[in-house]
Coordinates of C-alpha atoms in Angstrom, one line a residue:
Chain A
E1 CA -102.9 -60.3 -169.4
L2 CA -103.8 -57.8 -172.2
K3 CA -101.9 -58.4 -175.4
V4 CA -102.0 -56.5 -178.2
E5 CA -100.4 -57.5 -181.5
Q6 CA -99.8 -55.8 -184.7
N7 CA -99.1 -57.2 -188.4
P8 CA -97.5 -56.5 -190.3
L9 CA -94.1 -55.6 -188.5
F10 CA -92.7 -53.9 -191.4
L11 CA -94.1 -52.7 -194.6
S12 CA -92.4 -51.5 -197.8
M13 CA -94.8 -49.8 -200.0
Q14 CA -94.5 -47.6 -203.0
E15 CA -96.0 -44.0 -203.0
G16 CA -99.8 -43.8 -204.5
K17 CA -100.6 -47.2 -203.2
N18 CA -103.2 -48.1 -200.4
Y19 CA -102.4 -50.5 -197.5
T20 CA -103.7 -51.6 -194.2
I21 CA -102.3 -52.0 -190.8
Y22 CA -104.1 -54.0 -188.3
C23 CA -104.1 -54.4 -184.6
N24 CA -105.8 -57.0 -182.6
Y25 CA -106.0 -57.1 -178.5
S26 CA -107.0 -59.8 -176.3
T27 CA -109.6 -58.4 -174.0
T28 CA -112.3 -55.6 -173.6
S29 CA -110.9 -52.3 -173.4
D30 CA -112.3 -48.5 -172.7
R31 CA -110.6 -46.9 -175.8
L32 CA -108.0 -47.6 -178.6
Y33 CA -105.1 -45.1 -179.7
W34 CA -102.9 -44.6 -182.8
Y35 CA -99.6 -43.1 -182.4
R36 CA -96.7 -42.1 -184.9
Q37 CA -93.2 -42.2 -184.1
D38 CA -90.2 -41.0 -186.4
P39 CA -86.9 -42.4 -185.7
G40 CA -85.0 -40.9 -182.6
K41 CA -88.5 -39.0 -181.5
S42 CA -91.3 -39.4 -179.4
L43 CA -94.5 -40.5 -179.9
E44 CA -97.4 -38.2 -181.7
S45 CA -101.2 -39.2 -181.1
L46 CA -102.9 -39.4 -184.2
F47 CA -106.3 -40.6 -183.2
V48 CA -108.5 -42.2 -180.0
L49 CA -111.3 -44.4 -180.9
L50 CA -113.9 -44.7 -178.2
S51 CA -116.7 -47.1 -179.5
N52 CA -117.7 -49.9 -181.8
G53 CA -117.8 -48.8 -185.1
A54 CA -115.9 -45.6 -184.4
V55 CA -114.0 -44.2 -187.6
K56 CA -111.9 -41.3 -187.6
Q57 CA -110.1 -40.1 -190.8
E58 CA -107.1 -36.7 -190.7
G59 CA -105.7 -36.7 -194.2
R60 CA -104.3 -40.0 -195.9
L61 CA -104.9 -41.9 -193.1
M62 CA -108.3 -43.5 -191.8
A63 CA -108.6 -45.5 -188.2
S64 CA -111.8 -47.8 -187.3
L65 CA -112.3 -49.9 -184.4
D66 CA -114.4 -53.1 -184.2
T67 CA -114.7 -54.2 -180.2
K68 CA -116.6 -57.2 -181.1
A69 CA -113.7 -58.5 -183.0
R70 CA -111.2 -56.8 -180.7
L71 CA -109.6 -55.1 -184.0
S72 CA -108.6 -52.1 -185.1
T73 CA -107.2 -51.2 -188.6
L74 CA -105.2 -48.1 -189.7
H75 CA -105.7 -47.3 -193.7
I76 CA -103.4 -45.3 -195.6
T77 CA -104.7 -44.1 -198.5
A78 CA -102.1 -43.1 -201.7
A79 CA -99.4 -43.1 -199.6
V80 CA -96.6 -40.4 -199.5
H81 CA -93.1 -40.4 -198.4
D82 CA -93.7 -38.2 -195.5
L83 CA -95.5 -41.1 -193.6
S84 CA -93.0 -43.1 -193.5
A85 CA -92.7 -43.9 -189.5
T86 CA -93.5 -46.5 -187.1
Y87 CA -97.0 -46.9 -186.1
F88 CA -98.6 -48.1 -182.5
C89 CA -101.8 -48.9 -181.6
A90 CA -102.2 -48.9 -177.7
V91 CA -105.2 -50.0 -175.7
V92 CA -106.1 -48.9 -172.3
R93 CA -107.0 -51.3 -170.0
G94 CA -106.3 -49.2 -166.6
K95 CA -102.9 -48.2 -168.5
L96 CA -101.6 -48.2 -172.0
T97 CA -100.4 -51.1 -173.4
F98 CA -98.5 -50.7 -176.7
G99 CA -98.4 -52.9 -179.7
T100 CA -95.4 -54.2 -181.2
G101 CA -95.5 -51.5 -183.8
T102 CA -95.5 -51.3 -187.7
R103 CA -92.4 -49.7 -189.5
L104 CA -93.7 -48.3 -192.8
T105 CA -91.6 -47.1 -195.2
I106 CA -92.6 -45.2 -198.5
I107 CA -90.6 -46.2 -201.5
P108 CA -90.9 -43.3 -204.0
Chain B
D1 CA -94.1 -24.3 -175.6
T2 CA -96.5 -25.9 -173.1
G3 CA -95.9 -29.7 -174.2
V4 CA -94.4 -32.5 -171.8
S5 CA -90.4 -31.8 -171.3
Q6 CA -88.0 -34.1 -170.4
D7 CA -84.3 -33.5 -168.9
P8 CA -81.7 -34.4 -169.7
R9 CA -82.6 -35.9 -173.3
H10 CA -79.4 -38.0 -173.0
K11 CA -77.4 -39.8 -170.4
I12 CA -74.3 -41.8 -170.8
T13 CA -73.3 -43.7 -167.5
K14 CA -71.0 -46.7 -166.5
R15 CA -72.4 -49.3 -164.7
G16 CA -73.4 -49.3 -161.3
Q17 CA -74.0 -45.1 -161.2
N18 CA -77.5 -43.6 -160.0
V19 CA -79.2 -41.7 -162.8
T20 CA -82.5 -39.2 -162.4
F21 CA -84.4 -38.1 -164.9
R22 CA -87.1 -35.1 -165.0
C23 CA -90.2 -34.7 -166.4
D24 CA -92.5 -31.8 -166.7
P25 CA -96.0 -32.6 -167.5
I26 CA -98.3 -29.9 -169.8
S27 CA -99.3 -27.7 -166.9
E28 CA -103.1 -28.3 -166.4
H29 CA -102.4 -32.4 -166.7
N30 CA -103.1 -34.3 -163.4
R31 CA -101.8 -37.5 -164.5
L32 CA -98.3 -38.4 -165.4
Y33 CA -96.8 -41.7 -166.5
W34 CA -93.4 -43.4 -167.0
Y35 CA -92.6 -45.7 -169.9
R36 CA -89.3 -47.2 -170.8
Q37 CA -88.9 -48.3 -175.0
T38 CA -86.2 -50.5 -175.9
L39 CA -84.9 -50.5 -179.7
G40 CA -87.3 -52.0 -182.0
Q41 CA -90.2 -52.3 -179.3
G42 CA -93.2 -50.6 -178.3
P43 CA -93.2 -48.6 -175.2
E44 CA -93.6 -50.3 -171.9
F45 CA -95.8 -48.7 -169.0
L46 CA -93.6 -48.5 -165.6
T47 CA -95.6 -46.5 -163.2
Y48 CA -98.2 -43.5 -163.2
F49 CA -99.3 -40.7 -160.9
Q50 CA -102.5 -38.7 -160.4
N51 CA -101.6 -35.7 -158.6
E52 CA -98.9 -36.6 -156.1
A53 CA -100.1 -40.2 -155.8
Q54 CA -98.4 -43.0 -157.1
L55 CA -101.4 -45.0 -158.1
E56 CA -99.8 -47.9 -160.2
K57 CA -96.2 -49.4 -160.7
S58 CA -95.4 -52.4 -163.5
R59 CA -93.4 -55.4 -162.2
L60 CA -90.7 -54.3 -165.0
L61 CA -90.3 -51.7 -161.8
S62 CA -87.4 -53.2 -160.1
D63 CA -86.6 -51.8 -156.4
R64 CA -83.7 -50.1 -158.1
F65 CA -86.2 -48.1 -159.8
S66 CA -88.3 -45.3 -158.1
A67 CA -90.2 -42.5 -159.2
E68 CA -91.7 -39.3 -157.3
R69 CA -94.0 -36.6 -157.9
P70 CA -93.7 -34.4 -154.7
K71 CA -95.8 -31.7 -155.5
G72 CA -98.3 -32.8 -158.4
S73 CA -96.3 -31.4 -160.9
F74 CA -92.6 -32.7 -162.2
S75 CA -91.6 -35.7 -161.6
T76 CA -88.4 -37.7 -160.9
L77 CA -87.5 -41.1 -162.3
E78 CA -84.4 -42.6 -160.0
I79 CA -82.3 -46.1 -161.2
Q80 CA -80.0 -46.8 -158.5
R81 CA -77.1 -49.1 -159.5
T82 CA -77.3 -49.1 -163.4
E83 CA -77.2 -52.3 -165.3
Q84 CA -76.3 -52.3 -168.9
G85 CA -80.0 -53.8 -169.2
D86 CA -81.3 -50.3 -168.2
S87 CA -80.2 -49.0 -171.3
A88 CA -83.4 -47.6 -173.2
M89 CA -85.5 -44.5 -174.2
Y90 CA -87.4 -43.3 -170.7
L91 CA -90.6 -41.7 -172.0
C92 CA -92.8 -39.3 -169.9
A93 CA -96.4 -38.7 -170.8
S94 CA -99.1 -36.7 -169.0
S95 CA -103.1 -36.6 -169.4
S96 CA -106.1 -35.2 -167.8
T97 CA -108.8 -37.2 -166.3
V98 CA -111.2 -35.3 -168.8
Q99 CA -109.5 -35.8 -171.6
E100 CA -107.5 -38.9 -171.3
T101 CA -105.0 -39.2 -174.4
Q102 CA -101.5 -39.2 -173.3
Y103 CA -99.1 -36.8 -174.6
F104 CA -95.7 -37.8 -174.9
G105 CA -92.1 -36.2 -174.0
P106 CA -89.2 -36.3 -176.1
G107 CA -88.0 -38.9 -174.2
T108 CA -84.6 -39.5 -172.2
R109 CA -82.0 -42.0 -173.9
L110 CA -80.0 -43.5 -171.2
L111 CA -76.8 -45.8 -172.3
V112 CA -75.6 -47.8 -169.6
L113 CA -71.7 -48.7 -170.4

């Protein structure tokens, strides 16, 4: 059974700081996604990572994938309040299996 | 708006009642997925369709749950004899076979009293 684990589960950080969210998964996969979810809202697709060494960047967020280590990271650079949300990674093996999520709070 | 839509957005029902939710996918997408999300958790896969064929069902989908996509366009998810444990957000997503990213609808929040 595919397991997807994220850490940390909760993260409070000050504006302007950098931090990284980690996503580990237990078996090989075709691709990995990162989604954002605001409270009470649905999920917004951020990145899809297709191959080993893939790196995608959008604004202050950068995602990478190491398929050999079965690890993806979401790096936040110079955080701003608007990035406060819950971030999920999700791994495809037929269907999407989501991680537990990381609730990120950016403190002014 | 050409995104995924779901109806209703909120549903409150009494235990034992039946409920039905509707999902309209992005028009050119042939794959449609249902997920359930409880508070503080990630979405859990329930079932998915390619066109009108239901190709996979999760073990989470008890016999009280049924999903249809009769013409390969919109889909319905019905829960019979609802239980308090069914309270959750029910999310629908769609994708194409060419570009497989799943796009999610706003969800239907169900509360079973």
